[in-house]
Coordinates of C-alpha atoms and ligand atoms in Angstrom, one line a residue:
M1 CA 7.5 -13.1 -20.1
E2 CA 9.6 -10.1 -20.4
I3 CA 11.0 -7.1 -18.6
K4 CA 11.5 -3.8 -20.4
S5 CA 13.4 -0.9 -18.8
T6 CA 13.3 2.8 -19.8
N7 CA 14.6 6.0 -18.3
F8 CA 11.9 7.8 -16.3
G9 CA 13.8 10.9 -15.5
F10 CA 16.3 12.1 -12.8
T11 CA 15.9 13.0 -9.2
K12 CA 16.7 16.6 -8.0
S13 CA 20.0 15.2 -6.8
G14 CA 20.8 13.7 -10.3
E15 CA 20.1 10.0 -9.7
E16 CA 18.6 8.2 -12.7
V17 CA 15.1 6.9 -12.3
T18 CA 14.3 3.7 -14.3
K19 CA 10.9 2.3 -15.1
Y20 CA 10.8 -1.5 -15.3
T21 CA 7.7 -3.0 -17.0
L22 CA 7.0 -6.7 -16.2
Y23 CA 5.0 -8.4 -18.9
N24 CA 3.3 -11.7 -18.7
D25 CA 2.2 -13.9 -21.6
N26 CA -1.4 -12.5 -21.4
D27 CA -0.2 -9.0 -22.5
C28 CA -0.8 -7.8 -19.0
S29 CA 1.9 -5.8 -17.3
V30 CA 3.0 -4.0 -14.1
S31 CA 5.4 -1.1 -14.2
I32 CA 7.7 -0.4 -11.3
L33 CA 10.2 2.4 -10.6
N34 CA 13.5 2.0 -8.8
Y35 CA 12.5 5.3 -7.0
G36 CA 10.4 4.3 -4.0
G37 CA 9.7 0.8 -5.6
I38 CA 6.7 2.6 -6.9
I39 CA 4.0 0.7 -8.9
N40 CA 3.4 3.1 -11.7
N41 CA 0.6 1.1 -13.4
I42 CA -1.1 -2.3 -13.4
M43 CA -2.6 -3.2 -16.8
V44 CA -5.2 -6.0 -16.6
P45 CA -8.3 -6.9 -18.7
D46 CA -12.0 -6.3 -18.1
K47 CA -14.6 -8.9 -19.0
D48 CA -14.4 -7.9 -22.7
G49 CA -10.6 -8.3 -22.8
N50 CA -9.8 -4.5 -22.7
I51 CA -6.5 -4.1 -20.9
E52 CA -6.6 -0.9 -18.8
N53 CA -4.8 0.6 -15.8
V54 CA -6.2 -0.1 -12.3
V55 CA -4.0 2.0 -10.1
L56 CA -3.2 5.7 -9.8
G57 CA 0.1 7.0 -11.1
F58 CA 1.8 10.0 -12.7
D59 CA 3.1 10.2 -16.3
T60 CA 6.3 12.0 -15.3
F61 CA 8.8 11.5 -12.5
K62 CA 8.8 15.2 -11.6
E63 CA 5.2 14.9 -10.4
Y64 CA 6.1 11.9 -8.1
E65 CA 9.0 13.9 -6.6
E66 CA 6.9 17.0 -6.1
K67 CA 3.4 16.0 -5.1
S68 CA 2.7 12.3 -4.9
P69 CA 0.5 11.1 -2.0
F70 CA 2.5 7.9 -1.9
F71 CA 1.0 6.6 -5.2
G72 CA 2.0 2.9 -5.5
S73 CA 5.0 3.4 -3.1
L74 CA 6.8 1.1 -0.8
V75 CA 6.3 2.6 2.6
G76 CA 8.8 2.2 5.4
R77 CA 10.5 1.8 7.8
V78 CA 7.1 2.1 9.4
A79 CA 3.8 2.5 7.6
G80 CA 1.1 4.7 9.0
R81 CA 1.5 7.1 11.9
I82 CA 3.8 6.9 14.9
S83 CA 2.2 9.1 17.6
N84 CA 4.1 12.1 18.9
A85 CA 6.9 11.3 16.4
S86 CA 8.8 9.2 19.0
F87 CA 9.1 5.7 20.5
E88 CA 11.1 3.9 23.1
I89 CA 13.1 0.7 23.0
D90 CA 14.8 -0.6 26.1
G91 CA 14.7 2.8 27.8
T92 CA 16.1 4.8 24.9
T93 CA 13.8 7.3 23.2
Y94 CA 14.0 7.8 19.5
N95 CA 12.7 11.0 18.0
L96 CA 11.5 11.1 14.4
A97 CA 10.4 13.8 12.0
A98 CA 6.9 15.1 12.9
N99 CA 5.6 15.3 9.3
N100 CA 1.9 14.9 10.1
N101 CA 0.2 17.0 12.8
G102 CA 3.0 16.3 15.3
N103 CA 3.1 12.6 14.4
T104 CA 5.3 10.7 12.0
L105 CA 3.6 9.5 8.8
H106 CA 4.9 6.7 6.4
G107 CA 8.5 6.6 7.5
G108 CA 9.3 10.3 7.9
L109 CA 10.5 13.0 5.6
K110 CA 12.5 10.7 3.3
G111 CA 11.0 7.3 3.7
F112 CA 11.5 4.2 1.6
D113 CA 9.1 5.8 -0.9
K114 CA 11.6 8.5 -1.8
V115 CA 14.9 6.6 -2.1
I116 CA 16.5 4.8 -5.0
W117 CA 16.4 1.0 -4.7
N118 CA 18.9 -1.4 -6.3
V119 CA 17.0 -3.4 -8.8
T120 CA 17.6 -6.8 -10.4
G121 CA 15.2 -8.4 -12.9
I122 CA 14.6 -12.2 -13.2
V123 CA 12.5 -13.7 -16.1
K124 CA 11.2 -17.3 -15.5
K125 CA 8.9 -19.5 -17.6
D126 CA 5.7 -18.4 -15.9
S127 CA 6.7 -15.3 -13.9
V128 CA 8.7 -12.2 -14.0
S129 CA 10.3 -10.7 -10.8
L130 CA 12.1 -7.6 -9.7
Y131 CA 14.3 -7.8 -6.6
L132 CA 14.8 -4.5 -4.9
N133 CA 17.3 -3.9 -2.2
Y134 CA 17.9 -0.8 0.0
I135 CA 20.3 -0.4 3.0
S136 CA 18.8 2.1 5.4
E137 CA 21.6 3.5 7.6
D138 CA 21.6 3.4 11.4
G139 CA 19.8 6.6 12.5
E140 CA 18.2 7.3 9.1
E141 CA 15.0 9.3 9.7
G142 CA 15.7 8.7 13.4
F143 CA 15.3 5.0 13.4
P144 CA 17.9 2.8 15.2
G145 CA 20.0 0.1 13.4
T146 CA 21.2 -0.4 9.9
L147 CA 18.4 -2.1 8.1
D148 CA 19.0 -4.2 5.0
V149 CA 15.7 -4.4 3.2
N150 CA 14.6 -6.6 0.3
V151 CA 11.4 -6.4 -1.6
T152 CA 10.5 -8.8 -4.4
Y153 CA 7.7 -8.1 -6.9
T154 CA 6.6 -11.1 -8.9
F155 CA 4.0 -11.0 -11.7
N156 CA 2.8 -14.3 -13.2
N157 CA 0.6 -15.7 -15.9
N158 CA -2.4 -16.0 -13.6
N159 CA -2.3 -12.1 -13.4
E160 CA -1.2 -12.3 -9.8
L161 CA 1.2 -9.7 -8.3
E162 CA 3.0 -10.9 -5.3
I163 CA 5.1 -8.8 -2.9
Y164 CA 7.6 -10.3 -0.5
Y165 CA 9.3 -8.1 2.0
S166 CA 12.2 -9.0 4.3
G167 CA 14.7 -7.2 6.5
K168 CA 17.6 -7.6 8.8
T169 CA 18.8 -5.1 11.4
D170 CA 22.0 -4.9 13.5
K171 CA 20.2 -3.2 16.4
K172 CA 16.7 -3.4 17.8
T173 CA 14.4 -1.3 15.7
I174 CA 10.8 -1.2 14.3
V175 CA 9.7 -2.2 10.8
N176 CA 6.3 -2.3 9.3
M177 CA 6.2 -2.0 5.6
T178 CA 3.4 -1.9 3.0
N179 CA 2.7 -0.9 -0.5
H180 CA 0.5 2.2 -1.0
S181 CA -1.2 1.4 -4.3
Y182 CA -4.5 3.3 -5.0
F183 CA -6.8 0.8 -6.7
N184 CA -9.7 1.6 -9.0
L185 CA -10.9 -1.4 -10.9
S186 CA -13.2 0.4 -13.4
G187 CA -10.1 0.8 -15.7
N188 CA -8.4 4.1 -16.3
G189 CA -10.5 5.6 -13.5
K190 CA -13.9 5.6 -15.3
R191 CA -15.9 5.5 -12.1
D192 CA -15.1 6.4 -8.5
V193 CA -14.8 3.7 -5.8
L194 CA -18.0 4.5 -4.0
E195 CA -19.6 2.5 -6.9
Q196 CA -17.2 -0.4 -6.5
Y197 CA -17.5 -3.3 -4.0
L198 CA -15.2 -4.2 -1.1
H199 CA -14.9 -7.2 1.2
I200 CA -12.6 -7.2 4.2
N201 CA -12.3 -10.4 6.2
A202 CA -12.3 -8.7 9.6
D203 CA -14.5 -9.0 12.6
K204 CA -12.7 -6.1 14.3
Y205 CA -11.3 -2.8 13.3
G206 CA -9.2 -0.1 14.9
L207 CA -10.8 3.0 16.3
V208 CA -8.9 6.2 15.6
D209 CA -8.9 9.8 16.9
T210 CA -9.2 12.8 14.6
E211 CA -5.4 12.6 13.9
I212 CA -5.9 9.0 12.7
I213 CA -4.0 7.7 15.7
P214 CA -5.3 4.3 17.0
I215 CA -7.3 4.5 20.3
G216 CA -8.7 1.0 20.6
V217 CA -10.4 -1.9 18.9
A218 CA -14.1 -2.5 18.3
D219 CA -16.4 -5.1 16.6
V220 CA -17.4 -4.2 13.0
D221 CA -20.8 -5.8 13.7
G222 CA -23.6 -3.3 13.2
T223 CA -21.3 -0.5 11.9
A224 CA -20.3 1.0 8.6
F225 CA -17.0 -1.0 9.1
D226 CA -18.7 -4.3 8.5
F227 CA -17.3 -5.6 5.1
R228 CA -17.5 -9.3 6.0
E229 CA -20.1 -9.5 3.2
I230 CA -19.0 -7.7 0.0
K231 CA -20.7 -4.4 -0.3
L232 CA -20.5 -1.1 -2.1
V233 CA -17.8 1.2 -0.7
G234 CA -20.3 4.0 -0.8
S235 CA -23.2 2.2 0.9
D236 CA -22.4 3.3 4.5
I237 CA -19.6 5.8 4.1
K238 CA -21.9 8.8 4.9
N239 CA -23.4 7.1 8.0
D240 CA -23.6 9.2 11.1
E241 CA -20.8 7.4 13.0
V242 CA -18.1 9.0 15.1
Q243 CA -15.4 6.9 13.5
L244 CA -16.3 8.0 10.0
K245 CA -16.4 11.6 11.1
N246 CA -13.0 11.3 12.8
A247 CA -11.3 10.2 9.6
G248 CA -13.6 11.9 7.1
G249 CA -14.5 8.5 5.8
Y250 CA -12.6 5.2 5.9
D251 CA -9.0 5.5 7.0
H252 CA -8.8 2.7 9.5
P253 CA -6.9 -0.5 10.3
F254 CA -9.0 -3.7 10.1
M255 CA -7.8 -6.7 12.1
L256 CA -7.8 -9.6 9.7
N257 CA -9.4 -12.8 10.7
D258 CA -6.9 -15.7 10.9
D259 CA -9.3 -18.2 9.3
G260 CA -7.4 -19.2 6.1
N261 CA -9.8 -17.2 3.9
I262 CA -8.8 -14.3 1.6
S263 CA -8.0 -11.1 3.4
A264 CA -9.9 -8.7 1.2
A265 CA -11.5 -8.4 -2.2
M266 CA -12.6 -5.6 -4.5
Y267 CA -15.0 -5.8 -7.4
D268 CA -16.2 -3.5 -10.2
E269 CA -19.5 -4.9 -11.6
K270 CA -19.5 -3.0 -14.9
S271 CA -16.0 -4.0 -16.0
G272 CA -16.2 -7.4 -14.3
R273 CA -12.8 -6.8 -12.7
Y274 CA -12.3 -8.6 -9.4
M275 CA -9.2 -8.4 -7.2
E276 CA -8.4 -10.7 -4.3
V277 CA -5.9 -9.8 -1.6
V278 CA -4.2 -12.4 0.5
T279 CA -1.6 -11.4 3.1
D280 CA 0.2 -12.9 6.1
Q281 CA -0.1 -9.6 7.9
K282 CA -2.3 -8.9 10.9
A283 CA -4.1 -5.9 9.5
V284 CA -5.1 -4.0 6.4
V285 CA -5.5 -0.2 6.5
F286 CA -8.4 0.7 4.2
Y287 CA -8.1 4.3 3.0
A288 CA -10.9 5.6 0.8
C289 CA -9.1 8.8 -0.5
N290 CA -11.0 11.0 1.8
Q291 CA -8.3 13.7 1.6
M292 CA -7.3 13.4 -2.0
E293 CA -6.4 16.7 -3.6
A294 CA -8.7 17.3 -6.5
G295 CA -7.7 18.0 -10.1
M296 CA -4.3 16.4 -10.4
K297 CA -3.9 14.9 -13.9
L298 CA -2.7 11.3 -13.9
A299 CA -1.5 8.6 -16.2
S300 CA -4.2 6.8 -18.3
N301 CA -6.3 10.1 -18.5
M302 CA -7.4 9.9 -14.9
V303 CA -7.9 13.0 -12.8
T304 CA -7.9 13.0 -9.0
K305 CA -10.9 13.7 -6.8
K306 CA -12.2 12.5 -3.5
H307 CA -12.8 8.7 -3.5
I308 CA -11.2 8.3 -6.9
A309 CA -9.5 5.1 -5.6
L310 CA -8.9 3.1 -2.5
C311 CA -5.8 1.8 -0.7
L312 CA -5.6 -1.6 1.0
E313 CA -2.4 -1.2 3.0
T314 CA -1.6 -4.7 4.4
Q315 CA 0.7 -4.4 7.4
Y316 CA 1.2 -4.9 11.1
Y317 CA -1.0 -2.9 13.5
P318 CA -0.3 0.9 13.2
D319 CA 1.6 2.7 16.0
A320 CA 2.0 -0.7 17.7
I321 CA 5.1 0.4 19.5
N322 CA 3.2 3.2 21.4
Q323 CA -0.3 1.6 21.8
D324 CA -1.2 -0.7 24.7
C325 CA -4.0 -2.3 22.6
F326 CA -1.4 -3.8 20.3
D327 CA 1.7 -6.0 20.9
S328 CA 4.9 -4.1 20.0
N329 CA 6.7 -5.0 16.8
I330 CA 10.3 -4.7 17.7
L331 CA 12.7 -6.3 15.3
S332 CA 15.9 -7.8 16.9
P333 CA 19.1 -8.6 15.1
E334 CA 18.5 -12.4 15.6
D335 CA 15.1 -12.1 13.8
T336 CA 14.2 -11.5 10.2
Y337 CA 11.3 -9.2 9.3
K338 CA 9.1 -10.9 6.8
A339 CA 5.8 -10.0 5.1
Y340 CA 3.9 -11.2 2.1
T341 CA 0.9 -9.9 0.1
K342 CA -0.7 -11.2 -3.1
Y343 CA -3.1 -9.3 -5.4
S344 CA -4.9 -11.5 -7.9
F345 CA -6.6 -9.9 -10.8
K346 CA -9.6 -11.9 -12.1
I347 CA -12.9 -11.5 -14.0
K348 CA -16.4 -12.2 -12.5
Ligands
LIG401 C1 -3.1 6.7 4.0 C2 -3.8 7.3 5.2 C3 -3.4 8.6 5.5 C4 -2.8 9.5 4.5 C5 -2.0 8.7 3.5 C6 -1.6 9.5 2.3 O1 -2.1 5.8 4.4 O2 -3.8 6.5 6.3 O3 -4.4 9.3 6.3 O4 -3.7 10.3 3.9 O5 -2.6 7.6 3.1

């Protein structure tokens, strides 16, 4: 169990970016940046013991600052889209940056993915943790209240990566965080995710319009959105369904069943890598890299293309503050925002 830290560059405003690599006793590791709390790589074995990277990331900091589509980032204050870049709490309207077709995406222009977090490392007998803290000022990116946010990443000897999120505000606000890792279990991106398997424990999913704004909830039964039995990501993605057309593939929230079973799982048959996801959150947004810019060179010799990876963004329902189909997620000063997700890397 060990944490190594190295310089990973400097932001345009001169802040130092540090890369922390958390090693367990199996020679597996997870690298995390103080910038955006970004997971830069996750190194885990295939069935023959080859340790390879299973997430997308850049080799240099400059690329993160210039063109990252939220690779591995912490997303906040609010993940996903806030329709019309505004919301109301107790009769006051709050206006946000319209950074995505008139809507707010992933926290605005400078969300939690683009700020420097305070980092402390802790090494224990069977696990290594990084504690990240960020104070988001009242009015930052248009959101009310000073928000004191903590994120803990823990990596242990079972090759499990746990993320704990918590936050306190001094005024009513909205918070809905996630991690935006792009997974590809083939190892160093050898095969795209259409050839990998996915399970999502959800009887219902969220319908979206062509701007990926929620417009309702429907049963997955009989649709391409039925991942209750594990199936290839590519098996139904080209079906003639309006919801697939609206988003150009999968870019939808799934309402997780509250039945005590795992929330989601991903499997690459050839490498034998299997990942289980468990969360206490109500939803997971499954994004299949429909709009990924092609040809970007990444770490571990990967190159981006459509469907090179997939995101499983565990979170509360997107745009809940504005949508009648979901209960609002207002955080009051007397409450604490809390969320938990665990990714377990196994062999099958
Ligand atoms: C996911 C999607 C979005 C967007 C972003 C980079 O969260 O929901 O559509 O492309 O990733």
